[in-house]
Coordinates of C-alpha atoms in Angstrom, one line a residue:
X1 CA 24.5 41.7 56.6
X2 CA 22.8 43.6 53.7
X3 CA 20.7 46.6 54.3
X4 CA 17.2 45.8 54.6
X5 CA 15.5 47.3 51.4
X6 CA 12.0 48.3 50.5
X7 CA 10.9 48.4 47.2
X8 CA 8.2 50.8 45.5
X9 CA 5.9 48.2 44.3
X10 CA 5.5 47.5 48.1
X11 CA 4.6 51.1 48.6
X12 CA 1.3 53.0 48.5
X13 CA 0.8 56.1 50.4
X14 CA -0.2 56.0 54.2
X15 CA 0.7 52.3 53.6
X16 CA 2.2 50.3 56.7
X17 CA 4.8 48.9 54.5
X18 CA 6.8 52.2 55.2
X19 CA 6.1 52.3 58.7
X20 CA 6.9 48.6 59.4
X21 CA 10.8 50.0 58.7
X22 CA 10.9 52.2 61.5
X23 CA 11.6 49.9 64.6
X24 CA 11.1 52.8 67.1
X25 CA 7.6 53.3 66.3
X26 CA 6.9 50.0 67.1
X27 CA 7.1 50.4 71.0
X28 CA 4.7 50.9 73.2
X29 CA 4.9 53.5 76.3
X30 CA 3.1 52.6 79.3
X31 CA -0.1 51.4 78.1
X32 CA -0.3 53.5 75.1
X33 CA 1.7 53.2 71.7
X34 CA 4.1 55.5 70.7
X35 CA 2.8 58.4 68.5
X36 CA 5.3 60.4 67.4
X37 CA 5.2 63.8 66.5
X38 CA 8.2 65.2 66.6
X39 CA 10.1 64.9 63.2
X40 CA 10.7 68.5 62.6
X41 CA 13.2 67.4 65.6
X42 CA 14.8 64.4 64.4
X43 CA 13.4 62.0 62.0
X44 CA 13.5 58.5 63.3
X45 CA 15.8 55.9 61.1
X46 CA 14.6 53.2 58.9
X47 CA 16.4 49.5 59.1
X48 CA 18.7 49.9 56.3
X49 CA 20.6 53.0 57.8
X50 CA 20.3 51.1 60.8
X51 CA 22.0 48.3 59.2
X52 CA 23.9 50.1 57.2
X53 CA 25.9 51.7 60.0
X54 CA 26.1 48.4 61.7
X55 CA 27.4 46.5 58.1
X56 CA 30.3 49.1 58.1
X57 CA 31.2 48.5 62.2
X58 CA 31.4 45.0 61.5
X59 CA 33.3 44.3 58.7
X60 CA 34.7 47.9 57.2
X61 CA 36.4 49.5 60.4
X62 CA 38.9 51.8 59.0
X63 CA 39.9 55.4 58.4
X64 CA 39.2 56.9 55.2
X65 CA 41.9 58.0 52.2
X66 CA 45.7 57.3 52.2
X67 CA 46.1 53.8 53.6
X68 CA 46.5 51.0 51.3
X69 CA 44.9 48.4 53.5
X70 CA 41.9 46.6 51.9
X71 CA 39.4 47.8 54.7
X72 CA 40.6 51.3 54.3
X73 CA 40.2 51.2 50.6
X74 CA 36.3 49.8 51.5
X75 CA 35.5 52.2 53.9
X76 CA 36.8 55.4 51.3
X77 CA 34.7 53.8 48.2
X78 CA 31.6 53.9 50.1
X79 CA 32.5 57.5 51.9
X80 CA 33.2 59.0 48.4
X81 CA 30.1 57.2 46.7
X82 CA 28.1 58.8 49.5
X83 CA 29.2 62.4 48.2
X84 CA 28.5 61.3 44.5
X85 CA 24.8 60.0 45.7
X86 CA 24.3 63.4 47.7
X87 CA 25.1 65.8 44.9
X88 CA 23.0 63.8 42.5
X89 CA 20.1 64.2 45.3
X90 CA 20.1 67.5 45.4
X91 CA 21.5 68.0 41.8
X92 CA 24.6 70.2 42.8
X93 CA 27.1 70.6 39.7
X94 CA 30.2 69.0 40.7
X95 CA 31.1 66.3 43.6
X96 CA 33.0 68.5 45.1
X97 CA 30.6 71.0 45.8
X98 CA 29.5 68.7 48.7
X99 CA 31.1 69.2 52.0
X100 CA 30.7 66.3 54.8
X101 CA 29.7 68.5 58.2
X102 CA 28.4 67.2 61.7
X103 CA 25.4 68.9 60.9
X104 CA 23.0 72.3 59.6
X105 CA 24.6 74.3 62.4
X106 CA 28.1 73.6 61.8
X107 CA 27.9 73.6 57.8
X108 CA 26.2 77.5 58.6
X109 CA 29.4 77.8 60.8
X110 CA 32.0 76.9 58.3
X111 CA 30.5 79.7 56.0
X112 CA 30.0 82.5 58.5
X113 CA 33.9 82.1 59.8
X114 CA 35.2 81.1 55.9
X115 CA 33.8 84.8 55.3
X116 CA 35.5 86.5 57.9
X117 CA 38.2 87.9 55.5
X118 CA 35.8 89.2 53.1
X119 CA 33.6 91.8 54.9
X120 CA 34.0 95.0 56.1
X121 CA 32.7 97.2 58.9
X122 CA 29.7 98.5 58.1
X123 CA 28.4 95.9 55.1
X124 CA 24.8 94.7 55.9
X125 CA 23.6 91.0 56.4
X126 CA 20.2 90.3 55.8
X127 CA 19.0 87.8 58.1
X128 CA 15.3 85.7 57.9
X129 CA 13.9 86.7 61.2
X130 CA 12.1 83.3 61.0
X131 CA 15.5 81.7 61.3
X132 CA 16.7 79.2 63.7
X133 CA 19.0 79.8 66.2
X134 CA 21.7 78.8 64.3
X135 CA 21.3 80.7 61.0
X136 CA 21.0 84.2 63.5
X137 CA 24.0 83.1 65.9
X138 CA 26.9 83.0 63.6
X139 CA 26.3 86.0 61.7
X140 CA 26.2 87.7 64.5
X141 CA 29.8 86.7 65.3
X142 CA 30.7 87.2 62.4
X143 CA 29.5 90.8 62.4
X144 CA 31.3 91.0 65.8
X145 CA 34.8 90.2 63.7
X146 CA 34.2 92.5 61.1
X147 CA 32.2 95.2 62.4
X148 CA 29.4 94.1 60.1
X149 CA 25.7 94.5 60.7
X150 CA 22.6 92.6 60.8
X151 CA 19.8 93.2 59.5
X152 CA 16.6 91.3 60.7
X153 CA 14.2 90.7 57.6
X154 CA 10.8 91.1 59.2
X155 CA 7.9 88.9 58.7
X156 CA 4.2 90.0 57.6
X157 CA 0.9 89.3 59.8
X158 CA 0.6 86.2 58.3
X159 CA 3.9 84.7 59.7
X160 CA 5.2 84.7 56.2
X161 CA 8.7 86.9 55.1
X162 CA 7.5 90.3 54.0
X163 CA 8.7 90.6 50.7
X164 CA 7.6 94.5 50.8
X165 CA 10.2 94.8 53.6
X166 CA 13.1 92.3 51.9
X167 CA 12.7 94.4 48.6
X168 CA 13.6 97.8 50.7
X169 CA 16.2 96.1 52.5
X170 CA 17.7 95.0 49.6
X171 CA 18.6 98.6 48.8
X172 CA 21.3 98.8 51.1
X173 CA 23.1 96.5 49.1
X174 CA 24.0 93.1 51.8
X175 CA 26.9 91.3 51.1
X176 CA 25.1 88.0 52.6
X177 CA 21.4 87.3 52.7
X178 CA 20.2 84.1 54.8
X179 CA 17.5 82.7 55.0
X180 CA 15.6 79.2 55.4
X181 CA 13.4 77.1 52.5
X182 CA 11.0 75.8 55.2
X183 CA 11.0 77.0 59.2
X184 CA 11.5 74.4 62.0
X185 CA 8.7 76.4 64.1
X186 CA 5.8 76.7 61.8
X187 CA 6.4 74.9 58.8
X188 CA 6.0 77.8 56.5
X189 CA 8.0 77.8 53.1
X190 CA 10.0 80.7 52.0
X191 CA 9.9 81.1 48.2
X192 CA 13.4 81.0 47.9
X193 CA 14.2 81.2 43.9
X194 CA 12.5 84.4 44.1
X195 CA 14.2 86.1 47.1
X196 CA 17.8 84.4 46.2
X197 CA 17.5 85.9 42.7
X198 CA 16.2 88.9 43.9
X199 CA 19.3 89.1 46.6
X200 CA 22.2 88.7 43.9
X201 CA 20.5 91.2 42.3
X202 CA 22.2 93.5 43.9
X203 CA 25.5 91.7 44.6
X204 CA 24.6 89.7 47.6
X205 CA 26.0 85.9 48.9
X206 CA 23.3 83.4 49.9
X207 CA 22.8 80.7 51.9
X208 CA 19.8 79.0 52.8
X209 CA 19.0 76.5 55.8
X210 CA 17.2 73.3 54.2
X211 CA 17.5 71.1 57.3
X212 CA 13.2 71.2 56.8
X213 CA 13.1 70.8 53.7
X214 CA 15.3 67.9 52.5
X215 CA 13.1 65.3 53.5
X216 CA 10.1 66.5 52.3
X217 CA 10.7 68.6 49.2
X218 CA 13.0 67.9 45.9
X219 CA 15.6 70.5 46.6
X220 CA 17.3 71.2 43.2
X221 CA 20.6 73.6 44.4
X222 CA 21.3 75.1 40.9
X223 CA 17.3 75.6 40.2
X224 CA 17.5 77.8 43.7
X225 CA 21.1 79.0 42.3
X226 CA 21.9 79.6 46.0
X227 CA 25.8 80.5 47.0
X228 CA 25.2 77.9 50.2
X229 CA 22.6 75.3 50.6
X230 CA 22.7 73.3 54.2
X231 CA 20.8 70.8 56.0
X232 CA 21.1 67.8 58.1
X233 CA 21.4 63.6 58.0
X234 CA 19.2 63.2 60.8
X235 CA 15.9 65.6 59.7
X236 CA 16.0 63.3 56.6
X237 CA 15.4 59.7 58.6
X238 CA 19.8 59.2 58.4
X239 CA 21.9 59.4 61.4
X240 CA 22.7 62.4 64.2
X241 CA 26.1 63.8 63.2
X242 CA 26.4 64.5 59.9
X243 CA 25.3 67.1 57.8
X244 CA 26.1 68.6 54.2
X245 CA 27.3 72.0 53.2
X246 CA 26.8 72.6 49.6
X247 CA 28.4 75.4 47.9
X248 CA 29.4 76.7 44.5
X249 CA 32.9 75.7 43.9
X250 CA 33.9 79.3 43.3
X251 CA 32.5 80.3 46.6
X252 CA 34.1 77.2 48.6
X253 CA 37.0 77.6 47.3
X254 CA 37.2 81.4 48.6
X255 CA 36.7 80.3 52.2
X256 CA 39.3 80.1 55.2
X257 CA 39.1 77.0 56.6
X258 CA 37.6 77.0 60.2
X259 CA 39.1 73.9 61.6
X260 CA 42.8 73.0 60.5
X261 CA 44.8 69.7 61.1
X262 CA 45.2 66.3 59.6
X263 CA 43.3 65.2 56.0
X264 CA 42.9 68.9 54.9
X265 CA 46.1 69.5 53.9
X266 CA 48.5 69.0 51.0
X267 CA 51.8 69.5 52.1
X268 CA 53.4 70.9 55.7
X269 CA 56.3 72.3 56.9
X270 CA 57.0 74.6 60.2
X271 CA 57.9 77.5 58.0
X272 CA 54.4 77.0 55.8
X273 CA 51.4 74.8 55.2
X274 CA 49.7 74.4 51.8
X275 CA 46.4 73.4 52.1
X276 CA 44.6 70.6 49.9
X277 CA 42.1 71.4 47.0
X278 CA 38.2 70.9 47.6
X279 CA 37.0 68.7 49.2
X280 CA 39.2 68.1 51.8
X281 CA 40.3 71.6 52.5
X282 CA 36.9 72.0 54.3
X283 CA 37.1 68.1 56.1
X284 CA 39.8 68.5 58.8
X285 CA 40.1 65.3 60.1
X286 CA 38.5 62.0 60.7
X287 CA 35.0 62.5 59.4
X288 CA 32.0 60.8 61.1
X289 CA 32.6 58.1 58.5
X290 CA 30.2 55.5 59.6
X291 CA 27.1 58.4 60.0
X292 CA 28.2 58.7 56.2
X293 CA 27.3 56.3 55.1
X294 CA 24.1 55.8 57.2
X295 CA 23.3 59.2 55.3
X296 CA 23.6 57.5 51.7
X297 CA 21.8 54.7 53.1
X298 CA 18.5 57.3 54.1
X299 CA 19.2 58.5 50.6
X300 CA 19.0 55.1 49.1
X301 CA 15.9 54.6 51.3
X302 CA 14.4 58.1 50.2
X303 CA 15.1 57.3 46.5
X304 CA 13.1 53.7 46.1
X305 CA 9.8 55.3 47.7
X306 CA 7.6 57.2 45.7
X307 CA 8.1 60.7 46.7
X308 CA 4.9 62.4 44.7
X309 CA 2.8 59.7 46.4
X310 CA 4.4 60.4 49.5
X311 CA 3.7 64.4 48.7
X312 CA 0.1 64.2 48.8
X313 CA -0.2 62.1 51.8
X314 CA 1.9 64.4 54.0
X315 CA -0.3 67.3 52.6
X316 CA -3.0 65.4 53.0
X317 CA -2.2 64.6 56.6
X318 CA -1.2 68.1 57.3
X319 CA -4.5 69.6 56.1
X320 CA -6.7 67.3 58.4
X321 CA -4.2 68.0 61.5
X322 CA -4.8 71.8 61.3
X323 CA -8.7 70.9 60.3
X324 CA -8.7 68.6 63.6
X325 CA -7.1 71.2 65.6
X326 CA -9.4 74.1 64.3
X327 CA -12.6 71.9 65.1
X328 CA -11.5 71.0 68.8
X329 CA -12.1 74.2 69.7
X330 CA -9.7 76.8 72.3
X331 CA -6.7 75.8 70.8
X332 CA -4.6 78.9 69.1
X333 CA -2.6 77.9 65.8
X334 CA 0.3 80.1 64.6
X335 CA 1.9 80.3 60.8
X336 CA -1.2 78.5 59.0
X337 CA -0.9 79.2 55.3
X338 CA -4.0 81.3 53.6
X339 CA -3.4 84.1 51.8
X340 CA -0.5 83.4 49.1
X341 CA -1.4 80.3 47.9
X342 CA 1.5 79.0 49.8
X343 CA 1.4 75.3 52.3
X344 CA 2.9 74.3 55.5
X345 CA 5.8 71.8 55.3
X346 CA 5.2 69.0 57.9
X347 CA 4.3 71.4 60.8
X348 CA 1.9 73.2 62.8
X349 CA 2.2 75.6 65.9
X350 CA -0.2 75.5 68.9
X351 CA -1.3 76.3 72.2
X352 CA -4.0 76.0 74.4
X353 CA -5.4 79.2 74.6
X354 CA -4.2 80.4 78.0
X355 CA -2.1 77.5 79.1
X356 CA 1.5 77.2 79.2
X357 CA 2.7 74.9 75.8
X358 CA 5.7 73.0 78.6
X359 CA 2.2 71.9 80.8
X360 CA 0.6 71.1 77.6
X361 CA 3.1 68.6 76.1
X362 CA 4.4 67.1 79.8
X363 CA 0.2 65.9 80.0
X364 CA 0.5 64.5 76.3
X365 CA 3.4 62.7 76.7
X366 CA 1.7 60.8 80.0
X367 CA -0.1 59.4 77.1
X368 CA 2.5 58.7 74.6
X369 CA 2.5 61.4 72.8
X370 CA 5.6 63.0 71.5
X371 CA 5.5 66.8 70.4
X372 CA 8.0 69.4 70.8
X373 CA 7.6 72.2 73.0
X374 CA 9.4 75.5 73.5
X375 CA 10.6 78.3 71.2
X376 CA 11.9 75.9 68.7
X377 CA 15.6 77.9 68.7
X378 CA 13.6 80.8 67.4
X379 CA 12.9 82.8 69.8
X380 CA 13.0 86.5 67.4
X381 CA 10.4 84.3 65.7
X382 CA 8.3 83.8 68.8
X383 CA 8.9 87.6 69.8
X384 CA 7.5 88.5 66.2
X385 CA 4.4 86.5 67.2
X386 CA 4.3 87.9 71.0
X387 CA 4.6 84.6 72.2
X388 CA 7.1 82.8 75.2
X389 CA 6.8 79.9 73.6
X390 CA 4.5 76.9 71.8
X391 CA 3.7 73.6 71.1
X392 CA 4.8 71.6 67.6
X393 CA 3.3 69.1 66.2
X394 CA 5.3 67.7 63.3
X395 CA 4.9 64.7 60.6
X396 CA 7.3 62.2 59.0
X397 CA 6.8 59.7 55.9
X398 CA 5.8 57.5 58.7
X399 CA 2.8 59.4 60.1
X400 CA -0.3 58.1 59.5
X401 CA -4.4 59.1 60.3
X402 CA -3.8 56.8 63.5
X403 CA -1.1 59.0 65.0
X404 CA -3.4 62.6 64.5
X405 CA -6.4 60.7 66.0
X406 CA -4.6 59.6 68.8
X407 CA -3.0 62.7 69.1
X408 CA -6.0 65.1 68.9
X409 CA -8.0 62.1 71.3
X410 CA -5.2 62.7 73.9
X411 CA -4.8 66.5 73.6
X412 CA -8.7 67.1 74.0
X413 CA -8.3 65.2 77.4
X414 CA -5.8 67.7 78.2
X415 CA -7.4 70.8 76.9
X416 CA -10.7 68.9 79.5
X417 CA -8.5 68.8 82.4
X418 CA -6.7 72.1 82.6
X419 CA -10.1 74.1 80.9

């Protein structure tokens, strides 16, 4: 079985040729089709990682590394060329700079424990207060270990980091500055070159979150010249349970391992263990070796469509979601992009002014509609807004004019009923 394949000749933008790949947004829920907006989420997955996954099931069963078995030596050449592919995506130095996770919130993990042993009480990390849960959660226990402190960088009136604010902080000298390239809540895009260079600087590590950005902007790691780039398979139409952790070799190479056992080692004794070099020093155990490769296959995918094209119809279809929004009229819209030139990534925040977002999206789904609703694992970002919570509305390659009209169609009857 050979992955299904779509070429770019096929492909114009907000052309059903890239839709028709997607087999989930080909159902139908009650009486209405499925119009999903929900991507910031999870993406959903094309037929070739589909079949991808499925090709390695049914004939290339087997563990990775070490055995000599034919399967085995199968299943490692396509692991390995999956490592290869993503450092070439993402344009990383070395292949092994890239570090096979279960996902964003582990790869963040790995880091924030790998650094226990170098910080101190009292060293400062900075910390973008737009953050998700999961790039706030494990500094914090890692300031817990250490007796470090964090530092919330705040954001401006426009939902946008206050670079006023980041410049000042960065006088106390941090040791580790995080932040993310795009946010999951509002789809507003940090310019990270500027505030990475700006935080080494003065001395500091950095990592950024790209779980929002990876499927939707070309992420070059050394043009960013980040310490830590992360993100995840499954915001980037590949499968739940694998992620990447990029890091500078150097840096990598100085972290302790946070989970220990079988493939990570080089040789082991009960009076010592010597750990393997890089990669596998950072890959205890059996990987998620067939979510691999359904990543190099949403790569693959990614790769043969063309991504400028793809660009300006995802801005294209942002602009007219916020401009349909706007013109329905009562409907409250949080992070929109104005005053520095700047975009939203594949986002938008709402809420029907005075109604609760988890009424609001439990009425849209009776008609099909899927939207996320909550605070997004960011909830200092929805206390820097004053708000409990909101609806998203997010957008995929996939998306077309059809979904927003049905969308906006289906949230006016809602904004008619509880009104």
């Amino acid at each position: 079985m050979k992955p299904a394949s779509l070429t770019p000749s096929a492909v114009l933008f907000g052309h059903q040729a890239i839709r028709d790949q997607f087999p989930a947004l080909k159902q139908t829920i009650g009486d209405y089709p499925l119009c999903y907006l929900d991507t910031a989420a999870t993406s959903q997955k094309p037929q070739a990682v589909i079949d991808a996954m499925t090709e390695y099931y049914q004939l290339n069963n087997a563990n990775v590394h070490r055995a000599a078995h034919q399967l085995s030596a199968r299943a490692t050449q396509q692991y390995e060329a999956v490592r290869q592919q993503v450092a070439e995506f993402i344009h990383a130095q070395r292949q092994d700079e890239i570090i096979f996770t279960h996902g964003t919130t582990e790869s963040i993990n790995m880091v924030a424990y790998g650094l226990t042993s170098q910080l101190k009480p009292n060293d400062v990390i900075l910390v973008d207060t737009a953050a998700h849960h999961a790039n706030i959660v494990p500094w914090q226990e890692l300031a817990k270990r250490t007796g470090a402190v964090i530092t919330p960088i705040p954001l401006a009136a426009d939902a946008q980091l206050d670079m006023a604010a980041f410049d000042r902080l960065l006088t106390l000298k941090p040791k580790m500055v995080a932040l993310c390239h795009v946010s999951n809540a509002l789809g507003t895009v940090n310019c990270v070159e500027e505030l990475v260079a700006k935080a080494k600087a003065v001395g500091a590590l950095t990592l950024v979150d790209g779980a929002q950005a990876i499927a939707h902007l070309s992420v070059d790691v050394q043009k960013i010249d980040c310490d830590f780039y992360v993100f995840s398979g499954h915001k980037m139409y590949g499968p739940t349970g694998v992620g990447i952790l990029y890091g500078r070799y150097q840096q990598l190479d100085q972290l302790t391992p946070m989970l220990t056992g079988g493939e990570m080692i080089k040789t082991v004794s009960f009076a010592y263990t010597e750990y393997a070099a890089l990669p596998n020093r950072l890959e205890a155990g059996t990987p998620a070796i067939a979510e691999v490769i359904g990543l190099g296959a949403a790569i693959r995918f990614l790769q043969q469509l063309p991504r400028e094209q793809l660009w300006v119809h995802e801005q294209q279809l942002m602009q007219y979601l916020q401009q349909q929004l706007q013109q329905l009229g009562d409907i409250e819209l949080y992070g929109i992009a104005n005053d520095r030139n700047a975009t939203n990534i594949a986002a938008v925040a709402f809420n029907i002014k005075g109604e609760h977002h988890q009424d609001v999206g439990i009425l849209l789904d009776q008609q099909a509609i899927a939207v996320r609703c909550g605070h997004h694992c960011a909830m200092p970002l929805m206390a820097s807004l004053n708000l409990g919570g909101c609806c998203r509305a997010s957008i995929g390659i996939y998306t077309n004019k059809q979904d927003v009209d049905q969308f906006i169609h289906a949230l006016n009857a809602v904004k008619e009923l509880l009104l």
